[in-house]
PDB file of C-alpha atoms in Angstrom:
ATOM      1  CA  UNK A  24      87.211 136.207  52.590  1.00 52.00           C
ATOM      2  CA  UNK A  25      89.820 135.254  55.143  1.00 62.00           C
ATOM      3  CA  UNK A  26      88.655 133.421  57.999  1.00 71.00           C
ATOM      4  CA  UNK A  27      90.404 134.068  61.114  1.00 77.00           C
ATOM      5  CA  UNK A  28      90.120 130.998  63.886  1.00 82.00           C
ATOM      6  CA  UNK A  29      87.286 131.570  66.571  1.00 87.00           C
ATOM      7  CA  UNK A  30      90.004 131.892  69.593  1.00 87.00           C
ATOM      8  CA  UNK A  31      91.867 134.197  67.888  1.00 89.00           C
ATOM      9  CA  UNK A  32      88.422 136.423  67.566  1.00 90.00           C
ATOM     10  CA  UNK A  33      87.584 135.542  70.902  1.00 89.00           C
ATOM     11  CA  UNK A  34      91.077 136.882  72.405  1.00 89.00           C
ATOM     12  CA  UNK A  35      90.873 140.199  70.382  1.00 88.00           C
ATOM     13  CA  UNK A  36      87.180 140.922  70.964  1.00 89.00           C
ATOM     14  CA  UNK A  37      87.023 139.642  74.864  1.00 91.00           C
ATOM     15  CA  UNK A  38      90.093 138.642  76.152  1.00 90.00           C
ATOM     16  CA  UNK A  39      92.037 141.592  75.431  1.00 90.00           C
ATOM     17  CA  UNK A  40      89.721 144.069  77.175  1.00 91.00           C
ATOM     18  CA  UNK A  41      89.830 142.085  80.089  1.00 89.00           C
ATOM     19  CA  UNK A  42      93.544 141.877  80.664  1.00 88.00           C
ATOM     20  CA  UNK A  43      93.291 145.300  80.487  1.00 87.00           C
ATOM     21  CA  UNK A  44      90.760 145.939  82.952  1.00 88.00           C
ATOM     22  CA  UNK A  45      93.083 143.460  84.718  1.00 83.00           C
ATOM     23  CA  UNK A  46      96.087 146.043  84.830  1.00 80.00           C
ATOM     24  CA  UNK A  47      98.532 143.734  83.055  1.00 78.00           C
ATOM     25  CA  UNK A  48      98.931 146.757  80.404  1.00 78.00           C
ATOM     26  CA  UNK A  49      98.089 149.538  79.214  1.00 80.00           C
ATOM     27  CA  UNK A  50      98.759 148.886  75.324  1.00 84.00           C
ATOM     28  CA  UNK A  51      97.607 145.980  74.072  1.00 86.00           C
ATOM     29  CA  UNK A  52     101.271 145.019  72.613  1.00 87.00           C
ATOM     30  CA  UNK A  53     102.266 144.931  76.494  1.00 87.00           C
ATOM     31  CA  UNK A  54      99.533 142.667  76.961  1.00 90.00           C
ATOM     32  CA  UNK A  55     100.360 138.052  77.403  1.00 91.00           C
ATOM     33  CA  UNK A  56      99.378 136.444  74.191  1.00 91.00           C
ATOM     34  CA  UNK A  57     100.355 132.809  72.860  1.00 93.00           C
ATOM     35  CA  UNK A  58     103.305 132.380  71.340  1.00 95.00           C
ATOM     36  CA  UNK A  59     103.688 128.914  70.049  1.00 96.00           C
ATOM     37  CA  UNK A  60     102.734 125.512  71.124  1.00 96.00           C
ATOM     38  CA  UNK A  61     104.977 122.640  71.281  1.00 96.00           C
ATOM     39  CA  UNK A  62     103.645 119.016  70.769  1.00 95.00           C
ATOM     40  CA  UNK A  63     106.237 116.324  71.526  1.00 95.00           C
ATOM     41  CA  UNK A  64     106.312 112.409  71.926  1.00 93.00           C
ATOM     42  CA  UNK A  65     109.737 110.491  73.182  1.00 90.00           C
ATOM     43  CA  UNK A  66     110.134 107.019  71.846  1.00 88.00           C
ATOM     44  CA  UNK A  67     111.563 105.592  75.037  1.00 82.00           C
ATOM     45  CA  UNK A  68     112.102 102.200  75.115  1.00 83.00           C
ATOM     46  CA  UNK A  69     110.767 102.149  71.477  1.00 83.00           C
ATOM     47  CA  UNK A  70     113.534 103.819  70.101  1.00 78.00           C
ATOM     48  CA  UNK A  71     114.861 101.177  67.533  1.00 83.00           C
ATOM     49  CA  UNK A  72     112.053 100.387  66.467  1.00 87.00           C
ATOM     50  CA  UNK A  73     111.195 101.680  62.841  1.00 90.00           C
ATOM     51  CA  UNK A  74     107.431 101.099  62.819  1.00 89.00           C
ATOM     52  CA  UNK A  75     106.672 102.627  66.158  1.00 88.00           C
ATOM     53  CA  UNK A  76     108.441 105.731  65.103  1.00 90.00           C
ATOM     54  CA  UNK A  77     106.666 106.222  61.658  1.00 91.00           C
ATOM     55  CA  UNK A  78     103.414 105.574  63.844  1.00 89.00           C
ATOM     56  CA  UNK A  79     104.225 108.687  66.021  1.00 89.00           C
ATOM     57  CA  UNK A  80     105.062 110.023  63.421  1.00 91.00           C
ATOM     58  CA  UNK A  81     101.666 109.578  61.147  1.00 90.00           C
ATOM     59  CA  UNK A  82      99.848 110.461  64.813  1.00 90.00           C
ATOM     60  CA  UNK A  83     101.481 113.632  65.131  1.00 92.00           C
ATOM     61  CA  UNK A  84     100.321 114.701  61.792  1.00 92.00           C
ATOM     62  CA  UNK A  85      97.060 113.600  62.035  1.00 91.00           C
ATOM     63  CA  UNK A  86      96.908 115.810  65.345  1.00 91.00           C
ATOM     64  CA  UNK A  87      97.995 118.679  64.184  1.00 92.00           C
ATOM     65  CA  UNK A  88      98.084 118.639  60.379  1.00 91.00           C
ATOM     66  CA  UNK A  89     101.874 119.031  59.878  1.00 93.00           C
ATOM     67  CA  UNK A  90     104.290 117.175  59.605  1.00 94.00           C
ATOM     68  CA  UNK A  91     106.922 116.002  62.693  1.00 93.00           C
ATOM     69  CA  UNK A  92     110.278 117.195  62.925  1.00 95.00           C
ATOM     70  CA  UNK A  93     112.496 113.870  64.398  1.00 92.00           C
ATOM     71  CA  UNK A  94     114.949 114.718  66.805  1.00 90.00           C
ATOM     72  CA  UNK A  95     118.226 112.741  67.757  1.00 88.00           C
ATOM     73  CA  UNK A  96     120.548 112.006  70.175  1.00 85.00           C
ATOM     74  CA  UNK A  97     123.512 114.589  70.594  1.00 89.00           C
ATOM     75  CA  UNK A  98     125.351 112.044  72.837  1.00 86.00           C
ATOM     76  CA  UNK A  99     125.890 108.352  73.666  1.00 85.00           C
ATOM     77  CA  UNK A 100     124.433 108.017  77.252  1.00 82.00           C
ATOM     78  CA  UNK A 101     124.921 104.384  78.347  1.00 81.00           C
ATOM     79  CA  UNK A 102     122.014 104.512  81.198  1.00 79.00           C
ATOM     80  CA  UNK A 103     119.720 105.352  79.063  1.00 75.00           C
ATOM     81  CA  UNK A 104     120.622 102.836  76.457  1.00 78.00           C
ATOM     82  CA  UNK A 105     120.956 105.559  73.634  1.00 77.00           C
ATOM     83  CA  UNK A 106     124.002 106.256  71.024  1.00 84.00           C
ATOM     84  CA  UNK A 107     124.906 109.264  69.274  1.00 87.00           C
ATOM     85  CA  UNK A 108     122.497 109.964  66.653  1.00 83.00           C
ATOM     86  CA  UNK A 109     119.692 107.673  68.103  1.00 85.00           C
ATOM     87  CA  UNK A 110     116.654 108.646  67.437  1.00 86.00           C
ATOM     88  CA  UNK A 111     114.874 109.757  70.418  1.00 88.00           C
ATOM     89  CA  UNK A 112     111.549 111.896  69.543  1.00 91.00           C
ATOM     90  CA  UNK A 113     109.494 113.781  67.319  1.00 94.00           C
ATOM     91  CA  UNK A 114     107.885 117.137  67.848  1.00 95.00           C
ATOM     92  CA  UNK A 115     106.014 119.605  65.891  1.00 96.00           C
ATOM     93  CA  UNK A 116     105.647 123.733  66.317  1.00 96.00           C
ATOM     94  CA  UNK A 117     102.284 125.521  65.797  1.00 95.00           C
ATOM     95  CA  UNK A 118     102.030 129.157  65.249  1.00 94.00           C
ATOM     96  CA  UNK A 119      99.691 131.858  63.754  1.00 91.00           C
ATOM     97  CA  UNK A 120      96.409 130.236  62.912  1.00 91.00           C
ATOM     98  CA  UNK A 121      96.821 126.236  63.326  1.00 93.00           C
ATOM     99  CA  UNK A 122      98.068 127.391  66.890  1.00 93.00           C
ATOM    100  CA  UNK A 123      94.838 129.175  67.795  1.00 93.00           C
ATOM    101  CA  UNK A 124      92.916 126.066  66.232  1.00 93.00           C
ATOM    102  CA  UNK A 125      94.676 123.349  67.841  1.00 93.00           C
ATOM    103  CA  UNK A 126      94.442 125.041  71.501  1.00 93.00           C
ATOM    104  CA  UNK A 127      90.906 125.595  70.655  1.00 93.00           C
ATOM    105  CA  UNK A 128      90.220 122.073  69.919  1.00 92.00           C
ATOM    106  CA  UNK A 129      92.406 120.805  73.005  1.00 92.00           C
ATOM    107  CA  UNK A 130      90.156 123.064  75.324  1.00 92.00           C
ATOM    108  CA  UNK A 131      86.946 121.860  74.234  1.00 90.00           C
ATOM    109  CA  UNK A 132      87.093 118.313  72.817  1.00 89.00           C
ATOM    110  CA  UNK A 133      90.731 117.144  73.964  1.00 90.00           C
ATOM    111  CA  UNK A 134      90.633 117.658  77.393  1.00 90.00           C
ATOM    112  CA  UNK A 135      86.792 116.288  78.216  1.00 89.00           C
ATOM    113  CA  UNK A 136      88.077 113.347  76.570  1.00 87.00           C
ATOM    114  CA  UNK A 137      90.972 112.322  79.011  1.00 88.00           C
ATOM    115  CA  UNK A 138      90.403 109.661  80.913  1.00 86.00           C
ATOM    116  CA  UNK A 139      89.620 110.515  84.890  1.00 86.00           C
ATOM    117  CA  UNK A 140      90.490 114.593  83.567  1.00 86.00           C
ATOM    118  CA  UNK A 141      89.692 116.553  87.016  1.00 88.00           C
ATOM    119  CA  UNK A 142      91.317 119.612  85.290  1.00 89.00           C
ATOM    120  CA  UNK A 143      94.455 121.445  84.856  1.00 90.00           C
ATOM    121  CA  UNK A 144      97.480 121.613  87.759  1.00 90.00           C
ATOM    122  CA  UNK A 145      97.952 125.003  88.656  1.00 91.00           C
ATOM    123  CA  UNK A 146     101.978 124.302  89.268  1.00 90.00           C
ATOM    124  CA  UNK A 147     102.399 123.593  85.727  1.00 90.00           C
ATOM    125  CA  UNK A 148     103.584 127.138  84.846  1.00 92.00           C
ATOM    126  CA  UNK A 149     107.563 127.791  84.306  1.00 91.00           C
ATOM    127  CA  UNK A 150     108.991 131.243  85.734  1.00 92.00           C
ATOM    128  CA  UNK A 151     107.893 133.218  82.137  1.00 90.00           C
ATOM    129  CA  UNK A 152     104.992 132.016  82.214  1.00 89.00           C
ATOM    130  CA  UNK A 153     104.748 129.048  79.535  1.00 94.00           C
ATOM    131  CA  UNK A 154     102.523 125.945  80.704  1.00 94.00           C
ATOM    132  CA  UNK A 155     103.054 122.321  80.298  1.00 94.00           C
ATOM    133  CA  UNK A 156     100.607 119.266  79.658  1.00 93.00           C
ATOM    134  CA  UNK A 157     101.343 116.003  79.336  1.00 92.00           C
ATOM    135  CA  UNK A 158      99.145 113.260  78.087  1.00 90.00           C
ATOM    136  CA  UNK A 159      99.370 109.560  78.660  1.00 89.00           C
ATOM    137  CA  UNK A 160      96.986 108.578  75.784  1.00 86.00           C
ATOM    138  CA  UNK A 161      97.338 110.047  72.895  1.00 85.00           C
ATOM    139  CA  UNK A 162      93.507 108.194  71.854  1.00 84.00           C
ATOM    140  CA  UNK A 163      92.018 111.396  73.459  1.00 85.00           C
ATOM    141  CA  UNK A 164      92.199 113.579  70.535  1.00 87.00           C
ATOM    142  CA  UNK A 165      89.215 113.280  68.176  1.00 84.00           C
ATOM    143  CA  UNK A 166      91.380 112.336  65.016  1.00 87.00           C
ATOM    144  CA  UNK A 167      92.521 109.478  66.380  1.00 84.00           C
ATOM    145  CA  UNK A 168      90.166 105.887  66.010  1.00 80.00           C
ATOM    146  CA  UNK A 169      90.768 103.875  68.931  1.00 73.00           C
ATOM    147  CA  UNK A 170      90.069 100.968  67.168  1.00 72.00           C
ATOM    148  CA  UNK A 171      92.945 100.818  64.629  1.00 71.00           C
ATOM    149  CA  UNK A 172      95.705 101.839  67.520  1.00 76.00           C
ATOM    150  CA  UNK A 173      97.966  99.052  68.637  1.00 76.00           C
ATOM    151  CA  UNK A 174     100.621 100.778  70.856  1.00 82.00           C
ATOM    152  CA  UNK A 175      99.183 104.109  73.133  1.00 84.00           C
ATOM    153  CA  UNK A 176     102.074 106.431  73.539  1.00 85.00           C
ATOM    154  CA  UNK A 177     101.987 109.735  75.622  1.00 86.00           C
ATOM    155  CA  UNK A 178     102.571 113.429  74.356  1.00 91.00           C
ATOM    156  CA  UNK A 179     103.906 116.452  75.755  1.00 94.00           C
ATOM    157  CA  UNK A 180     102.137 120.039  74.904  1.00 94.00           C
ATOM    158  CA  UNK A 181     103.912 123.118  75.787  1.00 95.00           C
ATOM    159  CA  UNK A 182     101.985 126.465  75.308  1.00 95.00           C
ATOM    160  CA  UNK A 183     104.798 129.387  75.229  1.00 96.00           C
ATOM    161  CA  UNK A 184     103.254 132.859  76.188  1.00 94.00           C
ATOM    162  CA  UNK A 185     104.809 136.350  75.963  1.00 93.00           C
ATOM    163  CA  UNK A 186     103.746 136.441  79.706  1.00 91.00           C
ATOM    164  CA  UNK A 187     106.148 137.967  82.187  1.00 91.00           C
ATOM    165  CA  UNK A 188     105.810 135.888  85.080  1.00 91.00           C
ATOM    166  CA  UNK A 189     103.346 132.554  86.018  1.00 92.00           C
ATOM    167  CA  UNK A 190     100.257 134.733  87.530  1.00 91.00           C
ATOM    168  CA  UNK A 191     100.152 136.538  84.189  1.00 91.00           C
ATOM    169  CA  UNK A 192     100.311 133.092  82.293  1.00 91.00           C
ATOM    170  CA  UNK A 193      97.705 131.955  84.276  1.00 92.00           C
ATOM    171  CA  UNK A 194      95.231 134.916  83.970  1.00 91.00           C
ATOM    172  CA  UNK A 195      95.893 134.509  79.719  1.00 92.00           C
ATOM    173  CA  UNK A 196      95.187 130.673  79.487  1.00 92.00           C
ATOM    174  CA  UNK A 197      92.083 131.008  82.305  1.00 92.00           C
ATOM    175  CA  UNK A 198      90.872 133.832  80.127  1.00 91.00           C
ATOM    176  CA  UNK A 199      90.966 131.423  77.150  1.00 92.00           C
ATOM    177  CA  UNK A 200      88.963 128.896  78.892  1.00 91.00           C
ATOM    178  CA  UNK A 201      91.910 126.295  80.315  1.00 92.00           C
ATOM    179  CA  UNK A 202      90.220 124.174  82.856  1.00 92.00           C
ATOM    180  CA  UNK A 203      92.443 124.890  85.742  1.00 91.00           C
ATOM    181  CA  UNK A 204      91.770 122.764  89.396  1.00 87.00           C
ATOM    182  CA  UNK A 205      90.275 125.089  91.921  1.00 80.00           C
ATOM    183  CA  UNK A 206      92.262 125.730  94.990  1.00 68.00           C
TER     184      UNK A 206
END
């Protein structure tokens, strides 16, 4: 028996219906849905260092059971203190099942867990309708033990939708249960 991931059931059996009722489409192909989410650290100032970058890196995996893809620097930018081919971050894709999963998880026992959390910024959206979060501690995840952490580094989360514009973004990831600040 396949199991399918309780958002997942919860957007076909609820969710859908509702954006329907909603008049964001008629056919429920025409309808927002998640596309992929994004999870990416920067190294910063950390950069050269080797340990700090296999840290993220174990984190990463720990969060979201794969492993990171490292990214580098395309050019030498002498602000910034970076050369060409620098390392510069790491950042892993979710799709299909871990996807529905992970948001799950980051709904219900990420997000109570950040410190002083008053809920979700409303601006966030782009003009498709894909939402960003950042994180300054990445100890709010339930994987991670406080205890053994040495260095707290932040993380970037970017849900991409098949949403049109922001107010249909919005209505998908409210309907999921996002805990958005009221107006």
């Amino acid at each position: 028996m396949i199991m399918i991931p309780q958002l997942r059931k919860i957007y076909r059996e609820k969710i859908v219906p509702e954006l329907q009722k909603a008049g964001l489409g008629k056919n429920v192909y025409e309808l927002p849905r998640l596309e992929k989410v994004v999870v990416h650290v920067g190294y910063g100032k950390h950069a050269k260092e080797q340990p700090y970058i296999d840290h993220v890196s174990q984190t990463l995996a720990l969060i979201t059971g794969q492993r990171a893809v490292h990214h580098k620097a395309k050019k030498s930018i002498s602000n910034f203190k970076s050369r060409e081919g620098m390392p510069i971050g790491a950042s892993v894709t979710l799709r299909g099942d871990r996807m529905y999963e992970f948001v799950y998880k980051l709904i219900h026992l990420t997000l109570p867990r950040v410190r002083d959390f008053r809920g979700l910024s409303p601006k966030a959206f782009d003009h498709h309708g894909n939402y960003t979060i950042g994180i300054k501690e990445h100890i709010a995840f339930p994987e991670i033990q406080a205890e053994a952490i040495d260095k707290i580094h932040g993380l970037e989360l970017t849900i991409a939708t098949t949403a049109k514009s922001p107010a249909e973004g919005m209505s998908l990831l409210s309907a999921l249960g996002f805990p958005f600040k009221k107006k």
